[in-house]
GROMACS .gro file of C-alpha atoms in nm:
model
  443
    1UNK     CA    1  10.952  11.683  13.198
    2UNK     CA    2  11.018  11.312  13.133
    3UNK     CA    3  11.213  11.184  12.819
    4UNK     CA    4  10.864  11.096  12.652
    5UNK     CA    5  10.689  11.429  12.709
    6UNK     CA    6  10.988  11.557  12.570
    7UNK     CA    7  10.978  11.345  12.280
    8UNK     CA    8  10.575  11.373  12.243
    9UNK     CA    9  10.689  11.802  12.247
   10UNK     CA   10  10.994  11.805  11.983
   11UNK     CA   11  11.030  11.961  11.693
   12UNK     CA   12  10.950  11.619  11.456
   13UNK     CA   13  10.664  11.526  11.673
   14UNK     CA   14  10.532  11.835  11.606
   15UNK     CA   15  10.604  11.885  11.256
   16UNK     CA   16  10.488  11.521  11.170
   17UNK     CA   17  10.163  11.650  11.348
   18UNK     CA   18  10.112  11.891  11.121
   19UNK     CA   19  10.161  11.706  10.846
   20UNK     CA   20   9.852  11.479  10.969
   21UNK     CA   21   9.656  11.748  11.024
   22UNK     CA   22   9.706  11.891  10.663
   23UNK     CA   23   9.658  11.589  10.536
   24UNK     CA   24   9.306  11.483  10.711
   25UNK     CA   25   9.183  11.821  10.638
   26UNK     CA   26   9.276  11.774  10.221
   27UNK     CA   27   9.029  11.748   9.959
   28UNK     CA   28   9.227  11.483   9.790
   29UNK     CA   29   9.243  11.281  10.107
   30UNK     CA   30   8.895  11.360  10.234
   31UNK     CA   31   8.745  11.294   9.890
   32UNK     CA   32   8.928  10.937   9.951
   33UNK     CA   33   8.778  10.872  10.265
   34UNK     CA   34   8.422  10.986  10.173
   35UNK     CA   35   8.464  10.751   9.821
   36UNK     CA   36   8.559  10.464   9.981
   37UNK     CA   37   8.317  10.490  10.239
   38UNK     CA   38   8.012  10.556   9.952
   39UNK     CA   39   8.110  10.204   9.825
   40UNK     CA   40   8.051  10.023  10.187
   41UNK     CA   41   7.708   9.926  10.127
   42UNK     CA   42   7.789   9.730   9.832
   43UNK     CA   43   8.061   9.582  10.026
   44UNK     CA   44   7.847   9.482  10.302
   45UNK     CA   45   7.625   9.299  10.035
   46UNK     CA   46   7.896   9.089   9.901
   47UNK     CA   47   8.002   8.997  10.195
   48UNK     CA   48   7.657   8.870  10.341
   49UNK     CA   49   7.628   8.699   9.976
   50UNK     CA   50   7.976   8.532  10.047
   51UNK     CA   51   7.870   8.374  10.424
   52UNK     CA   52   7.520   8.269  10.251
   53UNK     CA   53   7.752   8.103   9.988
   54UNK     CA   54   7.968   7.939  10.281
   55UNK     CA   55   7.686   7.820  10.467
   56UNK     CA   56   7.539   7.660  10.132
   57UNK     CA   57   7.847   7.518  10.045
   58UNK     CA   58   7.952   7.401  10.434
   59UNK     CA   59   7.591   7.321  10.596
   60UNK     CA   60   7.419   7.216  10.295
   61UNK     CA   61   7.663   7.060  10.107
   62UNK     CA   62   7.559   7.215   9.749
   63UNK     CA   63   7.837   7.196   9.553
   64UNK     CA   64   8.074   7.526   9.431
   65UNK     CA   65   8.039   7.428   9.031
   66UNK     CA   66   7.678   7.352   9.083
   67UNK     CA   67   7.427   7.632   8.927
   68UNK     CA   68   7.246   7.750   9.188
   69UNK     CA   69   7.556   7.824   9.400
   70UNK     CA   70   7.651   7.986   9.110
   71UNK     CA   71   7.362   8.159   9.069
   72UNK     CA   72   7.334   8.331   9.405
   73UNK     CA   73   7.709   8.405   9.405
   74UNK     CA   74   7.660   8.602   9.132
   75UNK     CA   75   7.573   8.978   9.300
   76UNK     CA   76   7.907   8.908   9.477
   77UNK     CA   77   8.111   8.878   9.092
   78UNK     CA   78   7.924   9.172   9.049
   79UNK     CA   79   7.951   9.439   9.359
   80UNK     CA   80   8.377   9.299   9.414
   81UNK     CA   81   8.411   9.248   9.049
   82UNK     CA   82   8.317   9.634   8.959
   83UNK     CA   83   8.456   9.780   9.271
   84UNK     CA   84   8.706   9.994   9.105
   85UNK     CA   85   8.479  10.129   8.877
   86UNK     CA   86   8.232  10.256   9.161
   87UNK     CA   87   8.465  10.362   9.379
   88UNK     CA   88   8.618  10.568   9.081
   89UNK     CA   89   8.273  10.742   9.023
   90UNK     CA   90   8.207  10.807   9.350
   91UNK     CA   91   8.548  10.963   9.417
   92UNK     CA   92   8.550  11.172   9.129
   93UNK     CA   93   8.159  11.263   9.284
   94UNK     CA   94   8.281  11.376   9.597
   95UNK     CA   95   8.593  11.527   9.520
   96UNK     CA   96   8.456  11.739   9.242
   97UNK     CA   97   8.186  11.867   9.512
   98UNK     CA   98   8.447  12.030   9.644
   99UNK     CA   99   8.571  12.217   9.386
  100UNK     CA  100   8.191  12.362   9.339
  101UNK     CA  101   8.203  12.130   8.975
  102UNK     CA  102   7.935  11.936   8.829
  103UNK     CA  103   7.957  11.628   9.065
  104UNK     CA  104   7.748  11.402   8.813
  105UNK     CA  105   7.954  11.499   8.514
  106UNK     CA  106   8.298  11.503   8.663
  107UNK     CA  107   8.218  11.125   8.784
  108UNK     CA  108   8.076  11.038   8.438
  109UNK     CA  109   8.413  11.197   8.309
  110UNK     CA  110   8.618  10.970   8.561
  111UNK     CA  111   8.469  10.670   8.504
  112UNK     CA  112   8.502  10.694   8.120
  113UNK     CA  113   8.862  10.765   8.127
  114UNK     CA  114   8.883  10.463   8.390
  115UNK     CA  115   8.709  10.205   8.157
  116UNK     CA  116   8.913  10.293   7.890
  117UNK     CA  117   9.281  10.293   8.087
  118UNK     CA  118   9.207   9.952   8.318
  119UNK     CA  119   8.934   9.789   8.068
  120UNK     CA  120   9.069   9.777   7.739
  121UNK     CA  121   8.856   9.643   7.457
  122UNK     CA  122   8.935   9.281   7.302
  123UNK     CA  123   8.793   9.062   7.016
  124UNK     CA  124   8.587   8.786   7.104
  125UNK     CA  125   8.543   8.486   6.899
  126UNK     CA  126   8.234   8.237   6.953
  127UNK     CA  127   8.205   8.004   6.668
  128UNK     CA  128   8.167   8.195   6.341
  129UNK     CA  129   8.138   8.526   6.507
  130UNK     CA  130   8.368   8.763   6.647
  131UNK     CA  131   8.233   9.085   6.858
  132UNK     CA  132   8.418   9.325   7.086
  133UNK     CA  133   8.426   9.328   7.482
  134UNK     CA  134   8.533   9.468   7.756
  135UNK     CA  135   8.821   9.308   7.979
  136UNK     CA  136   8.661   9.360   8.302
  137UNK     CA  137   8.963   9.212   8.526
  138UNK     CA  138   9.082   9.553   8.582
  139UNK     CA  139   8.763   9.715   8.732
  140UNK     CA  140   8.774   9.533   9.064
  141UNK     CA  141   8.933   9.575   9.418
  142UNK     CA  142   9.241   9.527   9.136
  143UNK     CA  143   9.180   9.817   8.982
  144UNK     CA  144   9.165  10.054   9.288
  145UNK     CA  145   9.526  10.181   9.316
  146UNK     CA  146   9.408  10.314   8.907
  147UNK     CA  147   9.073  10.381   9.008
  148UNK     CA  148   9.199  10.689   9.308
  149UNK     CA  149   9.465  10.833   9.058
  150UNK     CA  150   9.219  10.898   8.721
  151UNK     CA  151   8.926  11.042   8.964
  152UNK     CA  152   9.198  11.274   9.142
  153UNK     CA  153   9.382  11.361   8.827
  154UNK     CA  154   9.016  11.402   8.589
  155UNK     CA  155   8.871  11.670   8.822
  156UNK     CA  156   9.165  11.850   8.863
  157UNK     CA  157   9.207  11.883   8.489
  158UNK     CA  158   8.841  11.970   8.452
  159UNK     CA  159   8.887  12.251   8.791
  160UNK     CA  160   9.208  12.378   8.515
  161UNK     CA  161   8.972  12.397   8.245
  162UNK     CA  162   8.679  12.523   8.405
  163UNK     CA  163   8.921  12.796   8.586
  164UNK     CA  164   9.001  12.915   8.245
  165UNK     CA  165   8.673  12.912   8.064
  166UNK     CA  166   8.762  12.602   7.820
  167UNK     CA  167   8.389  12.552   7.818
  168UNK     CA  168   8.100  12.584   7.598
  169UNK     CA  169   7.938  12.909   7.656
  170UNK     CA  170   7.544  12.883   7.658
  171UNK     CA  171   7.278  13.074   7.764
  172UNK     CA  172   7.128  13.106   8.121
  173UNK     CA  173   6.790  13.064   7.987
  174UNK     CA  174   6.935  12.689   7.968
  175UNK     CA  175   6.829  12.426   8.241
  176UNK     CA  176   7.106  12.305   8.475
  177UNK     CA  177   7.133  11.988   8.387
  178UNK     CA  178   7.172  12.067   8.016
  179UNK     CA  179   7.448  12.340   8.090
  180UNK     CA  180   7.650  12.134   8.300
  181UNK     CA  181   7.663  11.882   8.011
  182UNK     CA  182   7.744  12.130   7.758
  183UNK     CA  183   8.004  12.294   7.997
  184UNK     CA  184   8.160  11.994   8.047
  185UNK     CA  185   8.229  11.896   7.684
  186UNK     CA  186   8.549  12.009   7.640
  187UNK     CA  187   8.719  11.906   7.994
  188UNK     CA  188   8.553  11.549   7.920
  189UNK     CA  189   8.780  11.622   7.575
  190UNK     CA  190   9.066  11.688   7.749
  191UNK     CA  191   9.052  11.391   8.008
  192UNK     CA  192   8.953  11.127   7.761
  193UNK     CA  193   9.260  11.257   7.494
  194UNK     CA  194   9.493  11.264   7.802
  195UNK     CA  195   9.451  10.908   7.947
  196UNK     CA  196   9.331  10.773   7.629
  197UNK     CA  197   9.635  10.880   7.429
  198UNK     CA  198   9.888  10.731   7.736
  199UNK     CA  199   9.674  10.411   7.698
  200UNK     CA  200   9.771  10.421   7.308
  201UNK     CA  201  10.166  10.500   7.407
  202UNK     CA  202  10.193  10.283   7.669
  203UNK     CA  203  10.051   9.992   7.475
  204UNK     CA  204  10.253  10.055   7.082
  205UNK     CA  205  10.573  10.117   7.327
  206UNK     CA  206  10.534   9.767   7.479
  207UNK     CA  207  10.393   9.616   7.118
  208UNK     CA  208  10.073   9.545   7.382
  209UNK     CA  209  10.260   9.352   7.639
  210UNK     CA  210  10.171   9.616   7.867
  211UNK     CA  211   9.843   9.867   7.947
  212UNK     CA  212   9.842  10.220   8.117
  213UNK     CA  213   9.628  10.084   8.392
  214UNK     CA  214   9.925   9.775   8.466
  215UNK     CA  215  10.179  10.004   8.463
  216UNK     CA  216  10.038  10.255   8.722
  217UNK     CA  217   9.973   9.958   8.939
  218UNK     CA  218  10.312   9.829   8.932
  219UNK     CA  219  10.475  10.162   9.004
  220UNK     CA  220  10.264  10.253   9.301
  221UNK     CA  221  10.306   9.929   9.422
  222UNK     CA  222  10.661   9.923   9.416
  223UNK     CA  223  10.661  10.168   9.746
  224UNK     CA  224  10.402   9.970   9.887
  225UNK     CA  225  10.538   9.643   9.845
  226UNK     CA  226  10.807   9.776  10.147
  227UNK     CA  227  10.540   9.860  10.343
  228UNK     CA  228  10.276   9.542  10.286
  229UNK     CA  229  10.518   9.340  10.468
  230UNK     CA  230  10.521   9.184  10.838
  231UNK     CA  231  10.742   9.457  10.995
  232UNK     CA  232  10.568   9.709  10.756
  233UNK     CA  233  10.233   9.669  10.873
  234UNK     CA  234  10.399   9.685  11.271
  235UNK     CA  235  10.503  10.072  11.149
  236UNK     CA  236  10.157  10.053  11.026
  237UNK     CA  237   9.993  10.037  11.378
  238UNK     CA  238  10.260  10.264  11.520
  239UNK     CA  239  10.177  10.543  11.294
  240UNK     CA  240   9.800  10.506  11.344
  241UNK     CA  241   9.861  10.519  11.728
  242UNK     CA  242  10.079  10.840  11.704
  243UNK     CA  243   9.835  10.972  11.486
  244UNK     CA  244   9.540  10.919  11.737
  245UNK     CA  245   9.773  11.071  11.974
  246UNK     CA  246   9.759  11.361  11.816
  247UNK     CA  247   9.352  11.371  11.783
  248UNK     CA  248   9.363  11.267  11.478
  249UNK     CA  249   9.165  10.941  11.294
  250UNK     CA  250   9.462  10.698  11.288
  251UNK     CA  251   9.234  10.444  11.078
  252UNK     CA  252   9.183  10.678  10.820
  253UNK     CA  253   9.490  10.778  10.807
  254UNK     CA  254   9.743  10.479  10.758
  255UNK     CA  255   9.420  10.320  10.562
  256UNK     CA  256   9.434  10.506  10.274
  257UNK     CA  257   9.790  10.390  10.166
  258UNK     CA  258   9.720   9.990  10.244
  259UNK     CA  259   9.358  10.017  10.118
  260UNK     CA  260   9.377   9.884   9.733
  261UNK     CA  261   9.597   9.615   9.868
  262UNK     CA  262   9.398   9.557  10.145
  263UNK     CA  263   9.064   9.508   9.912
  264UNK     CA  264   9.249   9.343   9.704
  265UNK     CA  265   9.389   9.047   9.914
  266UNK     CA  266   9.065   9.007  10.008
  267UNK     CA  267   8.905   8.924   9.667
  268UNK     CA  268   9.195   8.691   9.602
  269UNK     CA  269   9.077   8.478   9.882
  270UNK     CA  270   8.691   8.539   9.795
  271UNK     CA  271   8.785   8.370   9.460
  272UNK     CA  272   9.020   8.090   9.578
  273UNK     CA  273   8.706   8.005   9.842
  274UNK     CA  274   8.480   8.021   9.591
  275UNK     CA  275   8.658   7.788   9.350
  276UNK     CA  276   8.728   7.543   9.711
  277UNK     CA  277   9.126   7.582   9.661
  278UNK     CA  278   9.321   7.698   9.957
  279UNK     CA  279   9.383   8.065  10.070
  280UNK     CA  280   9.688   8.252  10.059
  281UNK     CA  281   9.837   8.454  10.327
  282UNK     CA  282   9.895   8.835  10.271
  283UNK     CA  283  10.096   9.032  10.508
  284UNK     CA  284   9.782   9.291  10.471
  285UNK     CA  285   9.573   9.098  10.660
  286UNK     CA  286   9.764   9.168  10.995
  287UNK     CA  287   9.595   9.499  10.969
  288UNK     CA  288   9.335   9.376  11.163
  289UNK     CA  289   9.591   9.329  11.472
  290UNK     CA  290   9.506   9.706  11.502
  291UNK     CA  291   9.143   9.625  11.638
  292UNK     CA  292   9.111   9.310  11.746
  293UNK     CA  293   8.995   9.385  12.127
  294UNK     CA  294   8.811   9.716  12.178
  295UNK     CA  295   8.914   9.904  11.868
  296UNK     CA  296   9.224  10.094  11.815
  297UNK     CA  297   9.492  10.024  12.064
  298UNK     CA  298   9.278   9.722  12.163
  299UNK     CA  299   9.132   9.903  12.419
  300UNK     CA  300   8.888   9.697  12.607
  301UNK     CA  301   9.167   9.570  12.856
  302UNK     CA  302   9.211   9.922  12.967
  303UNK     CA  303   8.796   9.973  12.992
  304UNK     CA  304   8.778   9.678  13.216
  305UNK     CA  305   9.099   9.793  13.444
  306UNK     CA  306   8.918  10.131  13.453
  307UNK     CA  307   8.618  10.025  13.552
  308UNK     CA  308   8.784   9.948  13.911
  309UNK     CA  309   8.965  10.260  13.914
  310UNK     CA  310   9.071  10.454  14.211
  311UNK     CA  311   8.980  10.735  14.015
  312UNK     CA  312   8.659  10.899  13.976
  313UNK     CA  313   8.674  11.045  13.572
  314UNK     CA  314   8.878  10.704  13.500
  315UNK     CA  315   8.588  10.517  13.607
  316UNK     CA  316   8.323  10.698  13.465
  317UNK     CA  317   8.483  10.726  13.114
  318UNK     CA  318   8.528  10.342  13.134
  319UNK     CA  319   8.152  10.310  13.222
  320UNK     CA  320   8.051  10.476  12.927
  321UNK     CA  321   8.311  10.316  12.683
  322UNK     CA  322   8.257   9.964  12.778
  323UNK     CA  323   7.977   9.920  12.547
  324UNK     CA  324   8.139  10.075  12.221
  325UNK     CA  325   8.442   9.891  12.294
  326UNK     CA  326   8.255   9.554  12.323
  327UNK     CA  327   8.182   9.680  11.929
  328UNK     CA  328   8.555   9.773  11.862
  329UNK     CA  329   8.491  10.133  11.876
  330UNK     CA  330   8.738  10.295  12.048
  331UNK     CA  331   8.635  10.676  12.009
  332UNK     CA  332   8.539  10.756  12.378
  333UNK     CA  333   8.829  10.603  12.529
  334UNK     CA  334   9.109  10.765  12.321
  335UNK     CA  335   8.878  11.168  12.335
  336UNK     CA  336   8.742  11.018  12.714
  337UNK     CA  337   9.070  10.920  12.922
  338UNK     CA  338   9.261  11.061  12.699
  339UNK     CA  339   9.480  10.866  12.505
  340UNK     CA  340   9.541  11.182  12.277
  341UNK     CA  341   9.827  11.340  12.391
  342UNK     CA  342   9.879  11.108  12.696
  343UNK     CA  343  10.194  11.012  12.672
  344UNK     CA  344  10.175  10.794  12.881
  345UNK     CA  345   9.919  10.584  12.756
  346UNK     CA  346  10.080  10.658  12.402
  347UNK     CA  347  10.348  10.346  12.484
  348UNK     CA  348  10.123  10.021  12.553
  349UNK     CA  349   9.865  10.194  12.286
  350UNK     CA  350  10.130  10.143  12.003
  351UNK     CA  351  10.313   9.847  12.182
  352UNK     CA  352   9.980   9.637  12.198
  353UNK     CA  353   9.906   9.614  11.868
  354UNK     CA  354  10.234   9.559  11.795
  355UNK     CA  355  10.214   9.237  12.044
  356UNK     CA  356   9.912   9.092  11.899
  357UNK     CA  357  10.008   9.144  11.489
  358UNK     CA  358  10.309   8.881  11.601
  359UNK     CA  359  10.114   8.689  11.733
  360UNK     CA  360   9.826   8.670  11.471
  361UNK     CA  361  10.162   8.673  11.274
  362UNK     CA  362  10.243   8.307  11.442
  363UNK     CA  363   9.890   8.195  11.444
  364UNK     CA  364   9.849   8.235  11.102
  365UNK     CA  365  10.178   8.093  10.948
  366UNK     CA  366  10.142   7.731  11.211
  367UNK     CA  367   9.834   7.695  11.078
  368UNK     CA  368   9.620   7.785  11.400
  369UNK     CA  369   9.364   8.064  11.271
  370UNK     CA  370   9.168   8.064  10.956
  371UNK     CA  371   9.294   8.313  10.663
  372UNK     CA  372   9.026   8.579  10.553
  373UNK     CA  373   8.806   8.575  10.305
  374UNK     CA  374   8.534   8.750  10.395
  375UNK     CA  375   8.559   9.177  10.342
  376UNK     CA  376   8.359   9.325  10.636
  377UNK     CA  377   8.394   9.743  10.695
  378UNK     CA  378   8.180   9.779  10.974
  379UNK     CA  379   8.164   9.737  11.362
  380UNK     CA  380   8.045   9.422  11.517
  381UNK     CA  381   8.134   9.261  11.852
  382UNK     CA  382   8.434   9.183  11.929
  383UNK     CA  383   8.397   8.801  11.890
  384UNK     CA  384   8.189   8.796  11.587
  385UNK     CA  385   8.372   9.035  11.360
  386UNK     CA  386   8.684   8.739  11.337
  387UNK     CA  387   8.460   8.482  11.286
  388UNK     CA  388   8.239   8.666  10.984
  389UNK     CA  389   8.594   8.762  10.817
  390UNK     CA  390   8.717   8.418  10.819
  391UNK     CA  391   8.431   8.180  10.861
  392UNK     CA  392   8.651   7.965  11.136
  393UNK     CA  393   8.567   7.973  11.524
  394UNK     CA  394   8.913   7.948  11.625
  395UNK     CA  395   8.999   8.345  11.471
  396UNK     CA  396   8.710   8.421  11.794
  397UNK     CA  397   8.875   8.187  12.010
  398UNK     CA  398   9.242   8.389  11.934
  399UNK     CA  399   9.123   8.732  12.010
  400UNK     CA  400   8.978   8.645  12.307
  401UNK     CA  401   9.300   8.528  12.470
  402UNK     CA  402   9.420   8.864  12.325
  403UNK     CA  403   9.197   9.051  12.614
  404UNK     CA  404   9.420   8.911  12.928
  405UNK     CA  405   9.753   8.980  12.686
  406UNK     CA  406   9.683   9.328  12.610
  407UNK     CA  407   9.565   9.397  12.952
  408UNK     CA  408   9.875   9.310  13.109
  409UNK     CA  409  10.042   9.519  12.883
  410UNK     CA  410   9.788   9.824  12.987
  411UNK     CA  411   9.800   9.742  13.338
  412UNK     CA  412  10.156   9.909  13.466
  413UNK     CA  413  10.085  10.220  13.271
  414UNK     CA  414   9.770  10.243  13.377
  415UNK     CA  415   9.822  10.239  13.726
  416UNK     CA  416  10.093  10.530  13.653
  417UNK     CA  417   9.833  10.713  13.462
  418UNK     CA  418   9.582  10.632  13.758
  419UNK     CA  419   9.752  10.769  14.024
  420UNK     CA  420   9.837  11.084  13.839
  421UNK     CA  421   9.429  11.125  13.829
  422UNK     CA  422   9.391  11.034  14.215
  423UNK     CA  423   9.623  11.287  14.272
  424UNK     CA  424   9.487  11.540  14.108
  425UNK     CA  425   9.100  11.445  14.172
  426UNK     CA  426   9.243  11.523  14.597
  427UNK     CA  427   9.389  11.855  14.503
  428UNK     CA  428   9.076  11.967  14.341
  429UNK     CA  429   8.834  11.860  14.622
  430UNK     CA  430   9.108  11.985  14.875
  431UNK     CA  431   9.056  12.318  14.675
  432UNK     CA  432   8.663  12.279  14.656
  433UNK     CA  433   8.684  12.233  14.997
  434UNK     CA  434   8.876  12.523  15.091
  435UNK     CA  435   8.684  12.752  14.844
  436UNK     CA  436   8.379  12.651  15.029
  437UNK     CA  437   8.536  12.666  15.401
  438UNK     CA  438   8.723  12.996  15.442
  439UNK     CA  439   8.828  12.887  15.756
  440UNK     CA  440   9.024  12.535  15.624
  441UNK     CA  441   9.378  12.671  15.498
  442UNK     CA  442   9.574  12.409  15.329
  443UNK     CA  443   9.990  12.414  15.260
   0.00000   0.00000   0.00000
């Protein structure tokens, strides 16, 4: 057994494979994953309003402080502007589904005790009147890191409650609707005294220097920080490719902890476009190193080398993988070749990422690639995708001189990998043969 099948077989491998697995298959986690993805169709809206904005701005030459471009940026201030606040509802939606508790009222429940931690009322003066508003700063991508931890924490004080019958007892003559609203009076009670009254401390402790919601987000960020960095986000794409060595969705996985930063570094550079000022860098955005060619692992290098296999499976599985990995989608070549547990394959899937983050690393700070600015969650082609995120041709150019760098990198590992399958692709038709053939004996 070589050093790395050893490795892949020991004791931490193993236990930190477990520890994915338990984690993918949590409520809390799922309920994550499921939330944010509920929220990707308003996403997906900004973002085409953002481009049409560009292309008014770029092509058309209407002016950013102008009304109309005003006027049709306006859905965008909207969907990325209240993105903490839906994702917080829809969260709380899918996470009390799983407890078998009123969905609709546990995400009411949530999204009360959100407005009232990250949104905190102020007085407004206009001329000779005064009126109260909301301050809606903290309800965006900003307010995500807030936004997970009150939907988590309401329906798991409202599962306590409802575990213990804290509730309103009605009849069962009453219709549903009306006896999920009365059951859920006095868990809605306890989550709005809870986060309401830590609001109130939090505030009179820091003589209103300070809010509930900005403290949460400075704590949590505080681990983050360490791992938002450039040589953070490189153990980034090394823990996603161990995790999709061990079957499991390496995206999701290392996602979830970079994702309110992630959303969030993109709004900052929605707004800075959108007020024509220059974009700032965020080590977050070498995330996309990940997937820049073929999907996870960058993948498409290996497709192509596989498509002039030796090998009979390599070469099928690359014929049927070369389309989604045109569209970064790197499913049937990681459950196809395998990647999972190949170790391998395991090496130049971690190491190529790895490569190509410095890289975009170097691109970025000379000044060769465009910053993003653009937040797309979907799967386009491969040359597209860069261009959409960042509105500049030369982010296309750069990861297409990523497909002859990450191939050389697949290319000696491959051919290891490929005449492991030639050999073994003989034995079984030696086998066949014999099997077939009584009279052919074979040593």
């Amino acid at each position: 057994m070589s050093k790395i099948e050893k490795f892949a077989n020991s004791k931490f491998m193993t236990k930190l494979n477990e520890g994915s697995i338990k984690l993918s298959q949590s409520p809390a986690f799922s309920a994550i994953a499921t939330g944010m993805g509920s929220t990707m169709g308003l996403i997906m809206v900004g973002a085409v309003i953002q481009i049409i904005c560009a292309v008014m701005n770029l092509v058309f030459k209407v002016p950013i402080e102008s009304t109309l471009y005003q006027t049709v940026y306006m859905p965008y201030k909207l969907t990325m502007g209240l993105l903490g606040m839906f994702m917080c509802f829809s969260l709380a939606y899918n996470y009390a589904s799983k407890f078998k508790l009123s969905a609709l009222q546990s995400g009411f429940t949530a999204l009360v005790c959100f407005i009232l931690v990250s949104a905190p009322i102020q007085t407004v003066t206009q001329g000779k009147m005064s009126f109260d508003a909301l301050n809606l700063q903290g309800l965006g991508a900003n307010g995500i890191f807030v936004a997970i931890l009150v939907a988590l924490s309401t329906v798991r004080i409202t599962k306590v409650a409802t575990e213990r019958n804290w509730v309103i007892k009605m009849p069962d003559v009453i219709p549903e609707g009306v006896l999920n609203s009365f059951n859920n009076i006095i868990p809605a009670a306890i989550n709005i005294a809870v986060w309401y009254g830590l609001s109130i401390v939090i505030s009179n402790a820091t003589n209103g220097a300070s809010t509930l919601s900005g403290l949460i987000t400075y704590v949590i960020s505080i681990p983050v920080n360490y791992l938002v960095s450039v040589p953070g986000m490189a153990v980034v794409a090394i823990l996603s490719a161990i995790s999709w060595f061990f079957g499991i969705h390496g995206g999701s996985v290392v996602f979830t902890a970079i994702m309110p930063v992630y959303f969030a570094a993109y709004a900052t550079n929605a707004q800075l476009a959108a007020a024509g000022q220059p974009l700032e860098f965020n080590p977050v955005f070498l995330y996309g190193a990940l997937s820049i060619i073929g999907g996870s692992g960058n993948v498409l290098g290996l497709v192509l080398l596989g498509l002039k296999s030796k090998s009979k499976q390599i070469k099928a599985i690359s014929k049927a993988s070369i389309v989604p990995a045109l569209f970064n989608i790197s499913e049937p070549v990681v459950f196809g070749f395998p990647l999972m547990y190949n170790p391998i394959l395991l090496i130049p899937f971690a190491l190529n990422p790895v490569i190509v983050l410095v890289l975009m690393y170097g691109a970025w700070h000379f000044g060769l690639m465009g910053l993003p600015q653009v937040l797309l969650m979907t799967c386009l082609p491969i040359v597209l995708m860069p261009f959409l995120v960042s509105l500049d041709i030369r982010n296309s150019i750069f990861s297409i001189l990523m497909l002859p760098v990450t191939t050389l990198i697949w290319y000696p590992f491959f051919k290891v990998y490929e005449k492991q399958c030639v050999e073994k692709e003989k034995q079984e038709e030696l086998a066949m043969e014999g099997s077939n053939n009584p009279d052919i004996v074979t040593n």
